[in-house]
Structure formats: C-alpha cells, structure tokens
Tab-separated table of N, CA and C in Angstrom:
chain	number	residue	atom	x	y	z
H	55	MET	N	-21.130	-12.093	5.044
H	55	MET	CA	-19.720	-11.824	5.134
H	55	MET	C	-19.116	-12.085	3.767
H	56	SER	N	-18.341	-11.146	3.320
H	56	SER	CA	-17.642	-11.278	2.048
H	56	SER	C	-16.218	-10.776	2.243
H	57	LEU	N	-15.293	-11.711	2.433
H	57	LEU	CA	-13.897	-11.356	2.655
H	57	LEU	C	-13.040	-12.009	1.589
H	58	LYS	N	-11.979	-11.329	1.190
H	58	LYS	CA	-11.073	-11.896	0.197
H	58	LYS	C	-9.664	-11.391	0.441
H	59	THR	N	-8.707	-12.084	-0.118
H	59	THR	CA	-7.328	-11.618	-0.056
H	59	THR	C	-7.006	-10.957	-1.382
H	60	THR	N	-6.457	-9.770	-1.299
H	60	THR	CA	-6.109	-9.047	-2.524
H	60	THR	C	-4.627	-9.173	-2.828
H	61	VAL	N	-3.828	-9.168	-1.803
H	61	VAL	CA	-2.385	-9.400	-1.909
H	61	VAL	C	-2.006	-10.243	-0.700
H	62	PRO	N	-0.868	-10.887	-0.723
H	62	PRO	CA	-0.494	-11.713	0.435
H	62	PRO	C	-0.553	-10.930	1.747
H	63	ASN	N	-1.103	-11.574	2.753
H	63	ASN	CA	-1.212	-11.016	4.106
H	63	ASN	C	-2.155	-9.828	4.232
H	64	ARG	N	-3.033	-9.622	3.252
H	64	ARG	CA	-4.049	-8.566	3.361
H	64	ARG	C	-5.425	-9.171	3.141
H	65	LEU	N	-6.333	-8.786	4.028
H	65	LEU	CA	-7.704	-9.271	3.987
H	65	LEU	C	-8.613	-8.063	3.857
H	66	SER	N	-9.550	-8.102	2.930
H	66	SER	CA	-10.482	-6.985	2.792
H	66	SER	C	-11.847	-7.525	2.425
H	67	GLY	N	-12.857	-6.718	2.665
H	67	GLY	CA	-14.218	-7.112	2.333
H	67	GLY	C	-15.213	-6.432	3.239
H	68	ARG	N	-16.338	-7.110	3.486
H	68	ARG	CA	-17.420	-6.546	4.285
H	68	ARG	C	-18.019	-7.629	5.166
H	69	ILE	N	-18.274	-7.257	6.408
H	69	ILE	CA	-18.933	-8.144	7.357
H	69	ILE	C	-20.263	-7.516	7.705
H	70	GLY	N	-21.317	-8.304	7.719
H	70	GLY	CA	-22.642	-7.794	8.023
H	70	GLY	C	-23.367	-7.425	6.744
H	71	GLY	N	-24.477	-6.783	6.880
H	71	GLY	CA	-25.288	-6.439	5.733
H	71	GLY	C	-24.814	-5.195	5.006
H	72	ARG	N	-25.503	-4.900	3.943
H	72	ARG	CA	-25.156	-3.734	3.136
H	72	ARG	C	-25.344	-2.441	3.918
H	73	VAL	N	-26.367	-2.388	4.770
H	73	VAL	CA	-26.652	-1.184	5.545
H	73	VAL	C	-25.953	-1.220	6.904
H	74	ASP	N	-26.080	-2.337	7.612
H	74	ASP	CA	-25.553	-2.437	8.970
H	74	ASP	C	-24.129	-2.966	9.038
H	75	GLY	N	-23.569	-3.375	7.928
H	75	GLY	CA	-22.248	-3.986	7.926
H	75	GLY	C	-21.117	-2.982	8.041
H	76	LYS	N	-19.929	-3.524	8.112
H	76	LYS	CA	-18.715	-2.704	8.207
H	76	LYS	C	-17.697	-3.221	7.207
H	77	ASP	N	-16.958	-2.295	6.619
H	77	ASP	CA	-15.862	-2.675	5.735
H	77	ASP	C	-14.683	-3.148	6.566
H	78	VAL	N	-13.938	-4.097	6.020
H	78	VAL	CA	-12.789	-4.664	6.714
H	78	VAL	C	-11.579	-4.565	5.808
H	79	ARG	N	-10.488	-4.070	6.373
H	79	ARG	CA	-9.192	-4.069	5.675
H	79	ARG	C	-8.130	-4.360	6.710
H	80	LEU	N	-7.518	-5.516	6.625
H	80	LEU	CA	-6.508	-5.924	7.593
H	80	LEU	C	-5.230	-6.334	6.894
H	81	SER	N	-4.115	-5.945	7.474
H	81	SER	CA	-2.800	-6.437	7.064
H	81	SER	C	-2.221	-7.130	8.278
H	82	THR	N	-1.746	-8.348	8.109
H	82	THR	CA	-1.267	-9.100	9.255
H	82	THR	C	-0.226	-10.131	8.859
H	83	ALA	N	0.613	-10.465	9.804
H	83	ALA	CA	1.557	-11.560	9.597
H	83	ALA	C	0.922	-12.887	10.009
H	84	ALA	N	-0.216	-12.806	10.719
H	84	ALA	CA	-0.931	-14.019	11.137
H	84	ALA	C	-1.586	-14.670	9.921
H	85	PRO	N	-1.912	-15.952	10.016
H	85	PRO	CA	-2.655	-16.587	8.918
H	85	PRO	C	-3.967	-15.839	8.660
H	86	LEU	N	-4.369	-15.766	7.416
H	86	LEU	CA	-5.570	-15.002	7.061
H	86	LEU	C	-6.832	-15.565	7.712
H	87	GLU	N	-6.843	-16.858	7.999
H	87	GLU	CA	-7.991	-17.442	8.703
H	87	GLU	C	-8.131	-16.824	10.092
H	88	VAL	N	-6.995	-16.604	10.752
H	88	VAL	CA	-7.004	-15.984	12.076
H	88	VAL	C	-7.464	-14.527	11.957
H	89	ALA	N	-7.010	-13.822	10.945
H	89	ALA	CA	-7.429	-12.441	10.727
H	89	ALA	C	-8.928	-12.368	10.474
H	90	ALA	N	-9.464	-13.284	9.691
H	90	ALA	CA	-10.904	-13.303	9.420
H	90	ALA	C	-11.688	-13.556	10.697
H	91	LEU	N	-11.221	-14.490	11.503
H	91	LEU	CA	-11.888	-14.777	12.776
H	91	LEU	C	-11.846	-13.549	13.690
H	92	ALA	N	-10.719	-12.877	13.761
H	92	ALA	CA	-10.600	-11.671	14.584
H	92	ALA	C	-11.556	-10.585	14.092
H	93	ALA	N	-11.691	-10.432	12.797
H	93	ALA	CA	-12.595	-9.428	12.237
H	93	ALA	C	-14.043	-9.734	12.600
H	94	VAL	N	-14.428	-10.992	12.515
H	94	VAL	CA	-15.804	-11.385	12.847
H	94	VAL	C	-16.079	-11.166	14.334
H	95	ILE	N	-15.131	-11.531	15.182
H	95	ILE	CA	-15.307	-11.341	16.624
H	95	ILE	C	-15.409	-9.855	16.950
H	96	ALA	N	-14.560	-9.028	16.350
H	96	ALA	CA	-14.611	-7.585	16.588
H	96	ALA	C	-15.941	-7.005	16.111
H	97	PHE	N	-16.415	-7.436	14.957
H	97	PHE	CA	-17.692	-6.941	14.437
H	97	PHE	C	-18.823	-7.308	15.395
H	98	GLU	N	-18.842	-8.546	15.867
H	98	GLU	CA	-19.887	-8.992	16.781
H	98	GLU	C	-19.846	-8.188	18.081
H	99	ALA	N	-18.650	-7.934	18.601
H	99	ALA	CA	-18.518	-7.146	19.833
H	99	ALA	C	-19.030	-5.721	19.622
H	100	LEU	N	-18.706	-5.128	18.489
H	100	LEU	CA	-19.195	-3.777	18.190
H	100	LEU	C	-20.712	-3.752	18.051
H	101	GLU	N	-21.268	-4.761	17.422
H	101	GLU	CA	-22.722	-4.828	17.268
H	101	GLU	C	-23.409	-4.964	18.620
H	102	GLN	N	-22.878	-5.802	19.505
H	102	GLN	CA	-23.471	-5.973	20.832
H	102	GLN	C	-23.379	-4.681	21.636
H	103	ASP	N	-22.237	-3.992	21.534
H	103	ASP	CA	-22.064	-2.723	22.229
H	103	ASP	C	-23.059	-1.687	21.705
H	104	HIS	N	-23.243	-1.653	20.394
H	104	HIS	CA	-24.190	-0.709	19.785
H	104	HIS	C	-25.608	-0.993	20.250
H	105	GLN	N	-25.993	-2.275	20.301
H	105	GLN	CA	-27.331	-2.641	20.738
H	105	GLN	C	-27.535	-2.298	22.209
H	106	SER	N	-26.504	-2.502	23.036
H	106	SER	CA	-26.592	-2.174	24.460
H	106	SER	C	-26.745	-0.673	24.657
H	107	SER	N	-26.003	0.100	23.872
H	107	SER	CA	-26.084	1.565	23.958
H	107	SER	C	-27.453	2.060	23.526
H	108	ALA	N	-27.994	1.463	22.467
H	108	ALA	CA	-29.315	1.870	21.971
H	108	ALA	C	-30.397	1.541	22.996
H	109	ALA	N	-30.280	0.384	23.640
H	109	ALA	CA	-31.270	-0.017	24.645
H	109	ALA	C	-31.182	0.884	25.874
H	110	ALA	N	-29.981	1.282	26.257
H	110	ALA	CA	-29.795	2.134	27.430
H	110	ALA	C	-30.343	3.539	27.207
H	111	SER	N	-30.293	4.024	25.978
H	111	SER	CA	-30.773	5.378	25.695
H	111	SER	C	-32.272	5.431	25.446
H	112	SER	N	-32.930	4.285	25.374
H	112	SER	CA	-34.394	4.259	25.160
H	112	SER	C	-35.148	4.467	26.430
C-alpha cells in the first residue's frame, strides 16, 4: 500500500501489488486516516468478490 496526501482532504496512491493492485484517488471531508481505512476495506471486498467469481466460474 502506498498512499499519500497531495492536497488537503485528498488521498491518492495504490493499494495492492503492481499487477493486482488498484489506484486510489479520494476527496473527503473525513479525516484522511478514515479515508485510507475505507479504501483498504473496499479493496479487500473487491478482491474477495473477484476470487469468489473466479472460483465459481472454474
């Protein structure tokens, strides 16, 4: 995970690996720590959904 703030209230970076990861760009009024946590939770949920879909199609 590589996240940084570029301007106040904006979080950007990458979660996951270079190949399997996803870019993140968030603007929020919430604290950036909360935004980072939300991004990680969303990424994990997407990864689990992707793995479930791949297993179901096998």
